[in-house]
Coordinates of C-alpha atoms in Angstrom, one line a residue:
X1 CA -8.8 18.3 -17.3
X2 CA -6.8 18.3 -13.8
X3 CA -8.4 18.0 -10.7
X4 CA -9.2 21.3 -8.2
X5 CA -6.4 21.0 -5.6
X6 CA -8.5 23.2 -3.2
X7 CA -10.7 22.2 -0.6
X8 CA -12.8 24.0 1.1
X9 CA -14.2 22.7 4.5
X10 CA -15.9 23.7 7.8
X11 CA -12.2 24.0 9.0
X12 CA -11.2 26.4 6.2
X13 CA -9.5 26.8 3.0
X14 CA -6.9 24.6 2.1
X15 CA -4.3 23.4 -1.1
X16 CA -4.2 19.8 -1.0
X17 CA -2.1 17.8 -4.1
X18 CA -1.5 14.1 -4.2
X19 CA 1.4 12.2 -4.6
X20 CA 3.1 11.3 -6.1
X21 CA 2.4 14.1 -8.8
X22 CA 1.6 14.0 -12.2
X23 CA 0.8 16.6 -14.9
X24 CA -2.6 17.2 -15.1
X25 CA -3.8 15.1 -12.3
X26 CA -7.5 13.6 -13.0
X27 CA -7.4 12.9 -9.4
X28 CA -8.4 14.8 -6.2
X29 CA -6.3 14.7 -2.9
X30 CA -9.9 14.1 -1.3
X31 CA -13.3 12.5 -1.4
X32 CA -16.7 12.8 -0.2
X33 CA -16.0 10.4 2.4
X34 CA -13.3 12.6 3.7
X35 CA -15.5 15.7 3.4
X36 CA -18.0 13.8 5.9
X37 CA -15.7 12.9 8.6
X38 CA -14.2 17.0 8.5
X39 CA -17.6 18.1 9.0
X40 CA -18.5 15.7 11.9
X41 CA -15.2 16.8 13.6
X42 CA -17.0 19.5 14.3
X43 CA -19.0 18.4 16.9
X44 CA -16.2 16.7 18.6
X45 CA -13.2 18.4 20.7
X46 CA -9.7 16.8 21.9
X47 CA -6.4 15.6 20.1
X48 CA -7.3 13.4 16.7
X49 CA -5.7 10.7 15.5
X50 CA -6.7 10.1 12.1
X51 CA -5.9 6.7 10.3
X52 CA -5.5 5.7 6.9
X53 CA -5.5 9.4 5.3
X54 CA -3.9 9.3 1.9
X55 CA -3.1 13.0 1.1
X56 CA -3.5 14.7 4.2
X57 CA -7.2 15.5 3.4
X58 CA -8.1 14.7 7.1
X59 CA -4.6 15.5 9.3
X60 CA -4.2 19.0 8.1
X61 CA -7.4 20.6 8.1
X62 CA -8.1 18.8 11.9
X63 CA -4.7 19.9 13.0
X64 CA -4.0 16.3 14.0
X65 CA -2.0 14.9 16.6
X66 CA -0.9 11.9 14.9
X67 CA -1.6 9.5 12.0
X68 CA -1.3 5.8 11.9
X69 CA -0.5 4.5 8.2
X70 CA 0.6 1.9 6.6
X71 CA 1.9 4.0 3.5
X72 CA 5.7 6.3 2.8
X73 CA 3.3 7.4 -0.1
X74 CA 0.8 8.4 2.3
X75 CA 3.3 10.1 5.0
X76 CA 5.5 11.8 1.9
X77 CA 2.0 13.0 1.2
X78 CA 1.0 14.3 4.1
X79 CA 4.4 15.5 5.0
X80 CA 3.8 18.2 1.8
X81 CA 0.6 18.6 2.3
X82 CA 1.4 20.1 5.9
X83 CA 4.3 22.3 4.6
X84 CA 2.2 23.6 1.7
X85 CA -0.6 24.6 4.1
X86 CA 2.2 26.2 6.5
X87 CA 0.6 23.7 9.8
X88 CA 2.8 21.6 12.0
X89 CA 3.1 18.3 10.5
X90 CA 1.4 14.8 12.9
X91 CA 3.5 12.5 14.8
X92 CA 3.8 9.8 12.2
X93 CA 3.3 6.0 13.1
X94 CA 3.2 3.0 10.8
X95 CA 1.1 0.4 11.2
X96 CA 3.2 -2.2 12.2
X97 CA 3.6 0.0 15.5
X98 CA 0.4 0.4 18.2
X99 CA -1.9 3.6 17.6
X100 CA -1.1 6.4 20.5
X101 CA -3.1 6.0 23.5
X102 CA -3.2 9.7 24.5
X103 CA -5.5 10.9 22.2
X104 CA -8.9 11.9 22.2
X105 CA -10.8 11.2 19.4
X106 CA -10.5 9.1 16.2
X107 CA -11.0 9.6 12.6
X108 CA -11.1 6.4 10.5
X109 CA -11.2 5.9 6.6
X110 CA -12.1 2.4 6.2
X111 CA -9.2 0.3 4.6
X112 CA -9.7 -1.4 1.1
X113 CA -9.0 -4.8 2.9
X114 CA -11.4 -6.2 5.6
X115 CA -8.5 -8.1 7.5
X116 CA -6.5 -5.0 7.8
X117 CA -9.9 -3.4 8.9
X118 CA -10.3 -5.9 11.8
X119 CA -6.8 -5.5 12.8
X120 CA -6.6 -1.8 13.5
X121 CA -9.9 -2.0 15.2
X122 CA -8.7 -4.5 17.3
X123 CA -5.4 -2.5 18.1
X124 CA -7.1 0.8 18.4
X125 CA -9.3 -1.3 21.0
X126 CA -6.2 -2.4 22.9
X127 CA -5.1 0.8 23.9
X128 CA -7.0 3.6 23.6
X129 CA -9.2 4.1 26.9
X130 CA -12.5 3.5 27.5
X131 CA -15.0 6.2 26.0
X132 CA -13.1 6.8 23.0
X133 CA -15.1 7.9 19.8
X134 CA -14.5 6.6 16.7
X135 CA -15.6 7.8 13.6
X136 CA -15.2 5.8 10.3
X137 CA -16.4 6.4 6.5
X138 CA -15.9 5.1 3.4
X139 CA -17.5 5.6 -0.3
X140 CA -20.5 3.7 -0.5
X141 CA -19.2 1.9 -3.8
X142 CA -15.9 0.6 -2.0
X143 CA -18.1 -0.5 1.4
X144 CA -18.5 -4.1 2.2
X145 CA -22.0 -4.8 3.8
X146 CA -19.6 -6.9 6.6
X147 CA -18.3 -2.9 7.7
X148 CA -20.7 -2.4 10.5
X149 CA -20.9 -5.9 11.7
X150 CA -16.7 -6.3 12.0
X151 CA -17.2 -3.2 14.1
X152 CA -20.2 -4.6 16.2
X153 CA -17.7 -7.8 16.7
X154 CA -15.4 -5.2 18.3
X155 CA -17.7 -2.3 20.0
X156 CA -21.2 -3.9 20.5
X157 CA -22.8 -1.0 19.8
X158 CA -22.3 1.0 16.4
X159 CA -24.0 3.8 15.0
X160 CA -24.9 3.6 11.4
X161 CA -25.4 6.9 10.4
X162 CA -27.4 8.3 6.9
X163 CA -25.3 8.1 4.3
X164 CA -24.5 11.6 2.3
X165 CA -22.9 12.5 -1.3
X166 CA -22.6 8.8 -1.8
X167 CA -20.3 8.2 0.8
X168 CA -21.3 6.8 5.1
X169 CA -20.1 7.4 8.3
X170 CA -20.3 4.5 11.0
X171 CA -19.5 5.6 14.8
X172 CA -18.8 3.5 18.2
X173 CA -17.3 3.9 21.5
X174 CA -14.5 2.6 22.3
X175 CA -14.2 0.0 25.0
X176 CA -11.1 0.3 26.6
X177 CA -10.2 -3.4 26.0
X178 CA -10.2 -5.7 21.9
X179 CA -13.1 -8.0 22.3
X180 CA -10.8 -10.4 20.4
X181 CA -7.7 -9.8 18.6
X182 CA -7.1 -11.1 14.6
X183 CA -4.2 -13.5 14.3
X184 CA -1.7 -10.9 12.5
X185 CA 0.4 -13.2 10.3
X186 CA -1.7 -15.6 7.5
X187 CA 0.0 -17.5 4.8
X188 CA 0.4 -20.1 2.5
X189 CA 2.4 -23.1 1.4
X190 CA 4.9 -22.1 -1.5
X191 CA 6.1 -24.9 -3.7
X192 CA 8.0 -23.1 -5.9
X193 CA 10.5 -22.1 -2.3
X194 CA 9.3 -25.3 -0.7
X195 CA 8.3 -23.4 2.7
X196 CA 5.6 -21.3 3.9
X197 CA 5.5 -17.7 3.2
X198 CA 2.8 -15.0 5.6
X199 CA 2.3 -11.9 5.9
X200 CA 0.4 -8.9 7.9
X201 CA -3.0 -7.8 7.2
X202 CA -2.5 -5.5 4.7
X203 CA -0.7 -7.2 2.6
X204 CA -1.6 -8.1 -1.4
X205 CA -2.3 -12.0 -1.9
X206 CA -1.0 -13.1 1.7
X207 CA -2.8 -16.0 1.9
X208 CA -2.3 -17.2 -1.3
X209 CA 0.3 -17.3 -4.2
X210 CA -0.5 -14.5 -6.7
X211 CA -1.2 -15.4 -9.9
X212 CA 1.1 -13.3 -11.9
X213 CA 3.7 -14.0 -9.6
X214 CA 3.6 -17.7 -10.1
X215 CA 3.7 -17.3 -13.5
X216 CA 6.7 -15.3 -13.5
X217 CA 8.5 -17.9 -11.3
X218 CA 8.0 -20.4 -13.4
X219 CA 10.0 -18.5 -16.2
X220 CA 12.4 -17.4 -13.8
X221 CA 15.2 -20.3 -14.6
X222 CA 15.2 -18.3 -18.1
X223 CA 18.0 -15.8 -16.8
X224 CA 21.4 -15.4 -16.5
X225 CA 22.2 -15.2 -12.0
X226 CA 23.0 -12.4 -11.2
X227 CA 24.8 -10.9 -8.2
X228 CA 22.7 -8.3 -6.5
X229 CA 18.6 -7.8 -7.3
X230 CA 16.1 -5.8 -6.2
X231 CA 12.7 -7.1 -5.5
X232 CA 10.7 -4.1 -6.3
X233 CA 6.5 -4.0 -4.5
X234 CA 7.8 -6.6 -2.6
X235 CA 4.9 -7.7 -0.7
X236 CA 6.1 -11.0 1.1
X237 CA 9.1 -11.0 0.0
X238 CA 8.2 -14.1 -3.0
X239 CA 9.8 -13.3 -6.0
X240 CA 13.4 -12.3 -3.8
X241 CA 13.2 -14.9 -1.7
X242 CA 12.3 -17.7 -4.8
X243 CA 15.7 -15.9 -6.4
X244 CA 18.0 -16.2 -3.3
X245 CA 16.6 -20.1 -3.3
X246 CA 16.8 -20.8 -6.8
X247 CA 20.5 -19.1 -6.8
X248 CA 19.1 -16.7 -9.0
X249 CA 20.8 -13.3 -7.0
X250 CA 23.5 -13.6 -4.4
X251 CA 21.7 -10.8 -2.6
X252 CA 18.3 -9.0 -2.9
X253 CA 16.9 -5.7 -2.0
X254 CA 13.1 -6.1 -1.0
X255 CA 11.4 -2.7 -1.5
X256 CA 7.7 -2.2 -0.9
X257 CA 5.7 1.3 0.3
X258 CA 3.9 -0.8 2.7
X259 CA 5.1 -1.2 6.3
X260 CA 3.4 -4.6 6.7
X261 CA 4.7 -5.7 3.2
X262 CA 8.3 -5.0 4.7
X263 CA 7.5 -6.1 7.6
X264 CA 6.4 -9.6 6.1
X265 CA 9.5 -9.6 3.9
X266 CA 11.6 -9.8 7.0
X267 CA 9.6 -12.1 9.3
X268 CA 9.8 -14.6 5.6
X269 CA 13.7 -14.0 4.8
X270 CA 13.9 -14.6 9.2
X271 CA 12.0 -18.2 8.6
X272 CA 13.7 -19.1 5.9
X273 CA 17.3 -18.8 7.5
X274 CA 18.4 -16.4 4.9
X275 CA 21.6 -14.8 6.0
X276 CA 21.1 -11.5 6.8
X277 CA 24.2 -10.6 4.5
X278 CA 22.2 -11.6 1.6
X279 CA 19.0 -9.5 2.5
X280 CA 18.2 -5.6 2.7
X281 CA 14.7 -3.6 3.3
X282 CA 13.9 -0.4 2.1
X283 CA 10.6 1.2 3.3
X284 CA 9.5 3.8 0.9
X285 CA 8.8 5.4 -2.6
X286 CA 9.7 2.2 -4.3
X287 CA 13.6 2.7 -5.6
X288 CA 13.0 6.7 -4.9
X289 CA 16.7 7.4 -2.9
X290 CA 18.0 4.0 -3.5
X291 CA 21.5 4.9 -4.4
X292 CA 22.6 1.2 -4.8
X293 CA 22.4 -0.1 -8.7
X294 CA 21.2 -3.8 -9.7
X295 CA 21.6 -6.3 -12.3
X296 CA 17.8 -7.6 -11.9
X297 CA 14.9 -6.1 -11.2
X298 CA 12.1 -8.3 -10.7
X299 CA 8.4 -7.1 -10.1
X300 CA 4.8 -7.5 -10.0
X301 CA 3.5 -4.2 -10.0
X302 CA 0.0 -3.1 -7.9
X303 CA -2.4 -1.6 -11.0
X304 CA -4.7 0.2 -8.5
X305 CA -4.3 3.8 -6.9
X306 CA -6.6 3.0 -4.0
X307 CA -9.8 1.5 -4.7
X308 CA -9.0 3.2 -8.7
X309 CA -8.3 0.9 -11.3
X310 CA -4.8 3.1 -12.7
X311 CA -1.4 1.9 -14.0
X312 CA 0.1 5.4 -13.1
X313 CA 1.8 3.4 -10.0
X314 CA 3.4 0.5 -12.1
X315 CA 4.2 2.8 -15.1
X316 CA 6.3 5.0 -12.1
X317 CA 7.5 2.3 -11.1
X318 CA 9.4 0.7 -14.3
X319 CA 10.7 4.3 -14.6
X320 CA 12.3 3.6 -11.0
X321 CA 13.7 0.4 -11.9
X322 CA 15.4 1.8 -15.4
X323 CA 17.0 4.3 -13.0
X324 CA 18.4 1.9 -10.4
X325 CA 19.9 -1.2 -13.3
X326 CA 23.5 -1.4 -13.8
X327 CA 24.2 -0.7 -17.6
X328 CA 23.0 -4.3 -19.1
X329 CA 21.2 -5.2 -16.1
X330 CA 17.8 -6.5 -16.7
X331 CA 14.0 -5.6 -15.5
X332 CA 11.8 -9.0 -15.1
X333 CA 8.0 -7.6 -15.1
X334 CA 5.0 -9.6 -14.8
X335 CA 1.6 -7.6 -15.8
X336 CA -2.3 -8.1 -16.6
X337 CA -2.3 -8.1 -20.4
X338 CA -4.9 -5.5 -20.9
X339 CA -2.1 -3.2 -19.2
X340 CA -0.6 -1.2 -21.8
X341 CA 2.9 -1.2 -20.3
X342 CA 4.8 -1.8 -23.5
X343 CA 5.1 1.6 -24.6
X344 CA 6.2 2.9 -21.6
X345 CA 8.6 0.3 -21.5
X346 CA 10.3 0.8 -25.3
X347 CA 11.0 4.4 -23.9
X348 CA 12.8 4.1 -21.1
X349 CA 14.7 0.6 -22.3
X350 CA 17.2 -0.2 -24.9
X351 CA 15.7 -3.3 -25.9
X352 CA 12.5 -4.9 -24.8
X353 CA 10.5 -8.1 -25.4
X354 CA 8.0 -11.1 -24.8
X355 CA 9.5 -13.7 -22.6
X356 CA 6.0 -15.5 -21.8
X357 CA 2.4 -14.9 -21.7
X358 CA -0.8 -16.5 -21.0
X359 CA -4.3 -15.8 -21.3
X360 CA -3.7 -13.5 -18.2
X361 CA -0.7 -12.2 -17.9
X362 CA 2.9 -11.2 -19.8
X363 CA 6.0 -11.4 -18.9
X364 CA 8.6 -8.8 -20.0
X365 CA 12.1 -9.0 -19.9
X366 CA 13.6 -4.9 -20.5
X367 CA 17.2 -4.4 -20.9
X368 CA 18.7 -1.2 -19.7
X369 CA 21.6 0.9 -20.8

């Protein structure tokens, strides 16, 4: 049974659909969590800048000024959500970028990551002037008892408000200045690249190697080089970068929905000396408007929508990658076993098969065309 796409809120009636779509969508564009921060705007007046929204639930029924993301899933999201519900759409700013200082008030839903959590606080701390409020939820069943106390690290003094339809709302003051500020970059030491790899707060496994993405490595060797590859979820940049060094792919596309994963990708391919002939970066819907076409394909996909256990993302994703091979060119995918990609797989490839596995993980190697 699909989920209602309207909500209905102390600022009105509005259609709100996530995306990326899917027939029947189980999901809602929205939460409780959501629901609690649209009713405390009500007691709060001034320009908003909402952070972290995924579907628009918070930026088009405040009318907000801007939103700071870290998503193009997120911003295409919000983007329709804003045309759909005829309002103008938010100034837009990714997270690799400081938050707007000339706004008024702030909505917050907390981040699945802590790090990334301290980080915007921090940043939000940095600029925005003194007396700022800041209001922040999250789903009791996602919250880490450590929320209140990062803020207190940050703001002294934070509210902790009664929680409501399973869901809690935490609010401070801003102080006009970060109490301290979170080293951004974190990392590891790669042996497979011999060199250390970091990346921002918001990025999957930063300071440590997957591992899935080990395992595919060490099955990488088993194909043909290729000329030009597309690292697809990048994060770091791993699994293109261990291809450039291994002479695996003359050049590699690193593709990720994440600023900060793109972001990392660039400062790793940067410390690395990679020749910037061999690299590219596309921000976005993963291949989505990618016209170039590939021989490989390698990926790790993310098996979460959210805090939601769902392989809807990686299953779009293989689709992507079948779209953007060369006739013959290959898809290397490395996935949790008890993720039922292989029919999805046997669709949309000519041929398809084991390369490895473990007790953890399989890899598959699908050819296309």
């Amino acid at each position: 049974m699909a989920a209602s796409t309207h909500l209905n809120c102390p600022q009105g009636a509005f259609g709100l659909q996530r995306y990326p779509r899917r027939s029947q969508e189980p999901l809602q564009a929205w939460c409780s969590a959501d629901i609690l921060l649209l009713e405390t705007a009500q007691q709060a007046t001034g320009d908003a800048l909402v952070v972290n929204d995924d579907h628009g639930a918070l930026a088009v029924p405040l009318g907000a000024a801007a939103v700071w993301t870290d998503s193009a899933l997120a911003a295409e999201s919000i983007g329709h959500n804003s045309a759909l519900n005829k309002v103008k759409p938010p100034n837009l700013l990714w997270s690799t970028a400081l938050p707007p200082s000339n706004v008024e008030r702030v909505f917050m839903r907390i981040p699945k990551l802590l790090p990334y959590f301290e980080y915007q606080l921090a940043q939000l701390a940095s600029v925005l002037p003194a007396g700022t409020p800041l209001y922040c939820t999250g789903m009791d069943k996602h919250l880490s008892p450590q929320t209140a106390v990062i803020m207190e690290k940050q703001f002294g003094v934070v509210e902790r408000h009664k929680g409501q339809r399973k869901a809690r709302l935490f609010s401070a003051i801003l102080p006009g200045s970060a109490q301290y500020s979170p080293e951004p970059f974190r990392g590891y030491h790669c042996d497979q690249i011999g060199s250390d790899l970091v990346g921002l707060p918001n990025v999957f496994s930063r300071e440590k190697l997957d591992a899935g993405s080990r395992f595919l490595l060490e099955n990488l060797q088993h194909l043909e080089p290729v000329s030009v590859a597309a690292d697809l979820a990048c994060g770091n940049g791993l699994l293109g970068l261990a291809a450039l060094h291994l002479k695996q792919a003359k050049h590699v596309l690193f593709a990720d929905e994440s600023a900060m994963a793109i972001a990392s990708a660039r400062q790793n391919a940067k410390a690395l000396s990679t020749p910037a002939e061999n690299t590219e970066f596309h921000h976005g819907d993963g291949l989505l408007n990618v016209t170039q076409k590939f021989d490989l394909v390698l990926c790790n996909p993310p098996f979460h929508l959210g805090h939601t256990v769902d392989d809807f993302a990686g299953r779009r994703l293989l689709q992507q990658a079948a779209q953007s091979l060369q006739p013959g060119g290959t898809l290397l995918l490395v996935a949790n076993r008890h993720l039922e990609y292989a029919a999805t797989l046997k669709r949309t490839f000519r041929r398809v098969e084991k390369l490895a596995q473990n007790n953890k993980f399989v890899i598959w190697r699908a050819l296309h065309g």
